[in-house]
Coordinates of C-alpha atoms and ligand atoms in Angstrom, one line a residue:
X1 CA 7.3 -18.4 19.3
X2 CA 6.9 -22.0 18.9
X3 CA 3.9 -23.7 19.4
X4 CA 3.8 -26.9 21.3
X5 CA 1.3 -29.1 22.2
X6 CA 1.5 -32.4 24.5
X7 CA 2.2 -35.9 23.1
X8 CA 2.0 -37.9 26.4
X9 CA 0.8 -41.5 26.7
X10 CA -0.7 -40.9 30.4
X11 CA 1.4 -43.3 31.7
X12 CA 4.8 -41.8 30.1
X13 CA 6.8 -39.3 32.6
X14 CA 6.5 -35.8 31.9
X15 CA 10.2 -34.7 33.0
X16 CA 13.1 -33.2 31.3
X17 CA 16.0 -33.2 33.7
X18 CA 19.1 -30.7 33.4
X19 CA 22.3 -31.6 35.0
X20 CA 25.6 -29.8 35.0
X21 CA 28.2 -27.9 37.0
X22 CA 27.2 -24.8 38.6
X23 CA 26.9 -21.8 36.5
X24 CA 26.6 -23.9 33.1
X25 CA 23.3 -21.7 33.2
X26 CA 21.2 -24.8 33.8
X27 CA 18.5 -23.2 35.6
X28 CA 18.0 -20.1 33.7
X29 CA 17.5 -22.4 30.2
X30 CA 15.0 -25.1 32.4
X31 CA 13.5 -21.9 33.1
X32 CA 13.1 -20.8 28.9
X33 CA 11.9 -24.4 28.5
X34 CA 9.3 -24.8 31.2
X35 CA 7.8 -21.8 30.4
X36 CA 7.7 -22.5 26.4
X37 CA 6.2 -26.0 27.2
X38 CA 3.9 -24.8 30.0
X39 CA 5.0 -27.3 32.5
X40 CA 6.9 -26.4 36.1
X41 CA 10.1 -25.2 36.3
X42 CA 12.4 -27.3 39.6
X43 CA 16.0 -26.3 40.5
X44 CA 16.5 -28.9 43.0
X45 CA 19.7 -27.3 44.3
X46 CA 17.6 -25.1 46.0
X47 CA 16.3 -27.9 48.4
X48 CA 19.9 -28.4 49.0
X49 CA 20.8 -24.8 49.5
X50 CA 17.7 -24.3 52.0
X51 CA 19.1 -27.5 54.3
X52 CA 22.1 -25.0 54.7
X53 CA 20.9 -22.1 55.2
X54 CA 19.0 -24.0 58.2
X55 CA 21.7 -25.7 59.0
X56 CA 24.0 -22.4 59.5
X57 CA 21.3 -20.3 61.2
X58 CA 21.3 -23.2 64.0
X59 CA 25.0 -23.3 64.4
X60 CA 24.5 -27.3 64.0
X61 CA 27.8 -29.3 63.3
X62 CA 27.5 -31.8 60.2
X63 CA 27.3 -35.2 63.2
X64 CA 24.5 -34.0 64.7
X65 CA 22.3 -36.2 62.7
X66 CA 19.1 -35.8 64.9
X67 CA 19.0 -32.1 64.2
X68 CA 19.7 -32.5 60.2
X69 CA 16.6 -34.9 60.3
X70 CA 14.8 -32.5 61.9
X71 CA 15.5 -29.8 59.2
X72 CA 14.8 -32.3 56.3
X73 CA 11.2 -33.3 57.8
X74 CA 10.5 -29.4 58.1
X75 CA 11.8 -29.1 54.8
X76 CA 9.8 -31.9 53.4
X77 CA 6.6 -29.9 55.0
X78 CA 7.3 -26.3 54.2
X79 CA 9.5 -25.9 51.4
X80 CA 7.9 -24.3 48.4
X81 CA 8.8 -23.4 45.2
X82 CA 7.2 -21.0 42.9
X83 CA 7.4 -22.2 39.5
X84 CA 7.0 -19.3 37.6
X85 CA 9.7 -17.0 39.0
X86 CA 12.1 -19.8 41.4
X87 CA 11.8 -18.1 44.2
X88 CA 12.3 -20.3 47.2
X89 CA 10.3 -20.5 50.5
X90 CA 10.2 -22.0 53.7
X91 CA 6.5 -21.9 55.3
X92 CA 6.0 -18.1 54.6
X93 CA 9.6 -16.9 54.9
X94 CA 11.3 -16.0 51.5
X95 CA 14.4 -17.3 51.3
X96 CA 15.5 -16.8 47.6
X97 CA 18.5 -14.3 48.0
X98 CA 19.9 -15.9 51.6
X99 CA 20.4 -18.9 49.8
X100 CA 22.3 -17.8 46.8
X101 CA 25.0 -16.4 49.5
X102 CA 28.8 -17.8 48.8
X103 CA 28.5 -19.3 52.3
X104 CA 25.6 -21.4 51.6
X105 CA 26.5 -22.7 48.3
X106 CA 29.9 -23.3 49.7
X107 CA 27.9 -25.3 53.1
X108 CA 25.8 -26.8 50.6
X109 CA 27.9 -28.7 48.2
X110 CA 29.6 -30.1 51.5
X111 CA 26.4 -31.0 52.7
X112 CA 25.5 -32.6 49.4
X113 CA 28.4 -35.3 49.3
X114 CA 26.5 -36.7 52.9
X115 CA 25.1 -40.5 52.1
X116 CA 22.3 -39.6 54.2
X117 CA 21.5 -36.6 53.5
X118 CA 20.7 -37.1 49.9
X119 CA 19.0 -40.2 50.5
X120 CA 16.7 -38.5 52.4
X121 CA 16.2 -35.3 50.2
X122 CA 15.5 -37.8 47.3
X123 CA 11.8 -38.3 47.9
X124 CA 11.8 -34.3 48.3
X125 CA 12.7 -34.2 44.9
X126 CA 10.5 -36.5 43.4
X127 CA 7.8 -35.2 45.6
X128 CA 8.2 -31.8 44.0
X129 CA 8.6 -32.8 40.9
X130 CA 6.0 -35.6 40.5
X131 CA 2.5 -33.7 41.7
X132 CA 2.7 -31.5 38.9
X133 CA 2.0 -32.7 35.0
X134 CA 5.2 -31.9 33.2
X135 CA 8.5 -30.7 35.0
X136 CA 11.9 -29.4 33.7
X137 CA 13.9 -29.8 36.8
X138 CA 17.6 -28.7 37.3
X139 CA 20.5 -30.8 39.5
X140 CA 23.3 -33.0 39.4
X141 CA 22.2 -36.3 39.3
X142 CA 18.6 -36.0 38.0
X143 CA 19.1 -38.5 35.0
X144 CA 21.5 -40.7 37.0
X145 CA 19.5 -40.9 40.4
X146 CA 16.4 -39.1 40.7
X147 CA 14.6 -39.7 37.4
X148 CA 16.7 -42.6 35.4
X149 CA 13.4 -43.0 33.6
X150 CA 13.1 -39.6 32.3
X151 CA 12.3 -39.3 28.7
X152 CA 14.9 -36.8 28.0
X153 CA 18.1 -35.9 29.7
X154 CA 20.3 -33.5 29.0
X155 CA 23.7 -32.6 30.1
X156 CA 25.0 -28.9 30.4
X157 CA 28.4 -27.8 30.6
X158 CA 30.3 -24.1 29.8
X159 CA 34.3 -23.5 30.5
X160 CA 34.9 -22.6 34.5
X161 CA 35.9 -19.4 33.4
X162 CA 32.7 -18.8 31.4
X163 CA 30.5 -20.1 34.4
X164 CA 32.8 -17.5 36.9
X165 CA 31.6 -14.6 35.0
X166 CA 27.8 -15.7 35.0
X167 CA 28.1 -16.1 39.0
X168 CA 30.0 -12.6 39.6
X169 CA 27.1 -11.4 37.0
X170 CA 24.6 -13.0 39.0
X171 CA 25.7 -12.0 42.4
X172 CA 25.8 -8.5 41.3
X173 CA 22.0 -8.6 40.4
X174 CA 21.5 -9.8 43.9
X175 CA 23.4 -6.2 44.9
X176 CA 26.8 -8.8 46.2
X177 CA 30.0 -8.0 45.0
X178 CA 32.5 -10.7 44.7
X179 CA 35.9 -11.1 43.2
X180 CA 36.2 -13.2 39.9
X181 CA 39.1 -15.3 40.8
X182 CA 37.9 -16.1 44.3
X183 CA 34.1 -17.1 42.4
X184 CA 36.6 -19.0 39.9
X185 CA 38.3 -20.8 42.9
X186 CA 35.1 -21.6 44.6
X187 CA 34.1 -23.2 41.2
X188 CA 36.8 -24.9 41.2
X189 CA 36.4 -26.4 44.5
X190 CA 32.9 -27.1 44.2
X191 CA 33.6 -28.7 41.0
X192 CA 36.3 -31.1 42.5
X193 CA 33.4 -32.0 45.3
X194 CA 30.7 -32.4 42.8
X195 CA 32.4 -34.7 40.4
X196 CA 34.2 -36.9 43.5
X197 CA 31.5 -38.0 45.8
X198 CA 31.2 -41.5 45.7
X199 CA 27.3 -41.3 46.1
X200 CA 25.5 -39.4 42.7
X201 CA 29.0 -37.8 41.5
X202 CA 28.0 -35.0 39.0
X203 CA 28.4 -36.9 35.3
X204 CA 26.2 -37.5 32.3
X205 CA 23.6 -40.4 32.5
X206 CA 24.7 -42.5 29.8
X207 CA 21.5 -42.0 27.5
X208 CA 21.9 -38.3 28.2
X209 CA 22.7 -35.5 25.4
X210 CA 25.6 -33.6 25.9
X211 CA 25.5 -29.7 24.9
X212 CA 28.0 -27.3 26.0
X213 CA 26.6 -23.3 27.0
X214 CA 30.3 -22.0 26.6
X215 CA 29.5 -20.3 23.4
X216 CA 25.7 -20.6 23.4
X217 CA 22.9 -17.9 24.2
X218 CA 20.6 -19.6 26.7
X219 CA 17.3 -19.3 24.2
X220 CA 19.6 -21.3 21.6
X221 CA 19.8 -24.0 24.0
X222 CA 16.7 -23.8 25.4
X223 CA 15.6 -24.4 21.4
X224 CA 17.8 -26.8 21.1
X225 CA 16.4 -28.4 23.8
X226 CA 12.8 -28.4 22.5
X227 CA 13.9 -29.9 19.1
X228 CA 15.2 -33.1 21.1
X229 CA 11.9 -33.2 23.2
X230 CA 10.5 -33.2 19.8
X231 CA 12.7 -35.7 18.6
X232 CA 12.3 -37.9 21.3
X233 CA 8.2 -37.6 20.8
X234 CA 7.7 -35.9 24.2
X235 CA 5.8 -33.0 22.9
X236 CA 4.8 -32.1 19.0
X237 CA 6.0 -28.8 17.8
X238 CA 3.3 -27.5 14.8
X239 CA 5.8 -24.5 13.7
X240 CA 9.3 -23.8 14.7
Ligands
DC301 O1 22.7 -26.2 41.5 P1 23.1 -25.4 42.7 O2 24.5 -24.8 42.5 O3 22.1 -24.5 43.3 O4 23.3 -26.6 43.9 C1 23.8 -26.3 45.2 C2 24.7 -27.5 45.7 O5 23.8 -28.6 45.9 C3 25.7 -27.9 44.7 O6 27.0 -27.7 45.2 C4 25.6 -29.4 44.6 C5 24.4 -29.8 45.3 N1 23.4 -30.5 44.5 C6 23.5 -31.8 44.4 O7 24.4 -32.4 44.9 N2 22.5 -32.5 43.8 C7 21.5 -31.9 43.2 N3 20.5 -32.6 42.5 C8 21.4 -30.5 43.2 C9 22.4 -29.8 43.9

């Protein structure tokens, strides 16, 4: 168990951001890290994932733009994370398992290559993020767009085939069934999305570490992690 204690200037940003492709297991090791350092845990996909779910409950079509501001300013009022387990809500529904669906991952890395649309989730983000003291949050372009100024950045990546089986894996704990080369494919596709929209592509920030989950349980990461936070004089670490 380690045993960490702050090292923060008051005026230095208490954020650790996570980016990488779906399933590189991102949000289960912000999750480890959060919780070893104390500090909130943010999986900012979620915000993203709840604008669809709204959006396909409604029927909307992607031009209506009125109705997509609508659901952001609602989102911006009622969404709610809890940090300690990630389970997502909107006002007082629970919407945790509805938006882990294929559909609404699918609807939401379309929604996500919208100008527009992640403009205006941007201050969502931060929001979240920034009225706590000390954050590990989880995206795509948290070191590139979000938080540039983040103290530490890290990159994650595993093999598609690698990040497949986490997805069937978790789907199955959700009680879905799915078939691995159609979750592969929808990787796949995702992927292609993520990594070719001309606003806040998925890539590394260019002071970000690089560390690949392929081979890699998620505590060794997650410790891996905590020695760079350490290295980077974000937080002291008396025994490891
Ligand atoms: O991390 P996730 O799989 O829950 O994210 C769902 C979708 O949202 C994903 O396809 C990409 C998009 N997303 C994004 O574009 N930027 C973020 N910061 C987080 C998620």
């Amino acid at each position: 168990m380690l045993d960490l204690e702050n090292n923060f200037s008051e005026n230095k940003l208490k954020v650790i951001t996570i980016d990488g492709p779906a399933g590189s297991g991102k949000s289960s090791v912000a999750k480890i890290v959060a919780h070893k350092l104390g500090w909130i845990y943010v999986t900012t996909g979620a915000i993203y994932r709840t604008l669809a779910l709204l959006f396909h409950e409604s029927n909307m079509k992607i031009t209506d733009v009125e109705h997509i501001e609508r659901f952001i300013s609602f989102i911006s009022e009622r969404y709610r994370q809890e940090s300690s387990t990630g389970r997502v809500f909107i006002g007082e529904r629970e919407i945790s398992h509805e938006i882990k669906s294929p559909f609404v991952s699918e609807l939401s890395s379309i929604l996500a290559q919208e100008d527009f649309i992640r403009k205006r989730l941007l201050p969502i983000q931060r929001k979240v993020v920034l009225n706590n003291s000390g954050a590990v949050v989880d995206g795509r372009d948290m070191g590139t767009v979000v938080f540039p100024d983040a103290p530490l950045k890290i990159f994650l990546t595993a093999s598609a085939e690698e990040r497949a089986e986490r997805r069937k894996k978790e789907l199955s704990q959700n009680g879905q069934n799915a078939d691995i080369k159609e979750i592969l494919r929808e990787i796949h596709e995702r992927d292609e999305r993520d990594l070719n929209r001309t606003l806040s592509p998925l890539k590394p920030a260019v002071d970000a570490f690089s560390l690949d989950s392929t081979c890699f349980s998620q505590e060794d990461i997650a410790n891996k992690i905590l020695q760079l936070a350490v290295q980077k004089d974000l937080i002291i670490s008396r025994e490891f």
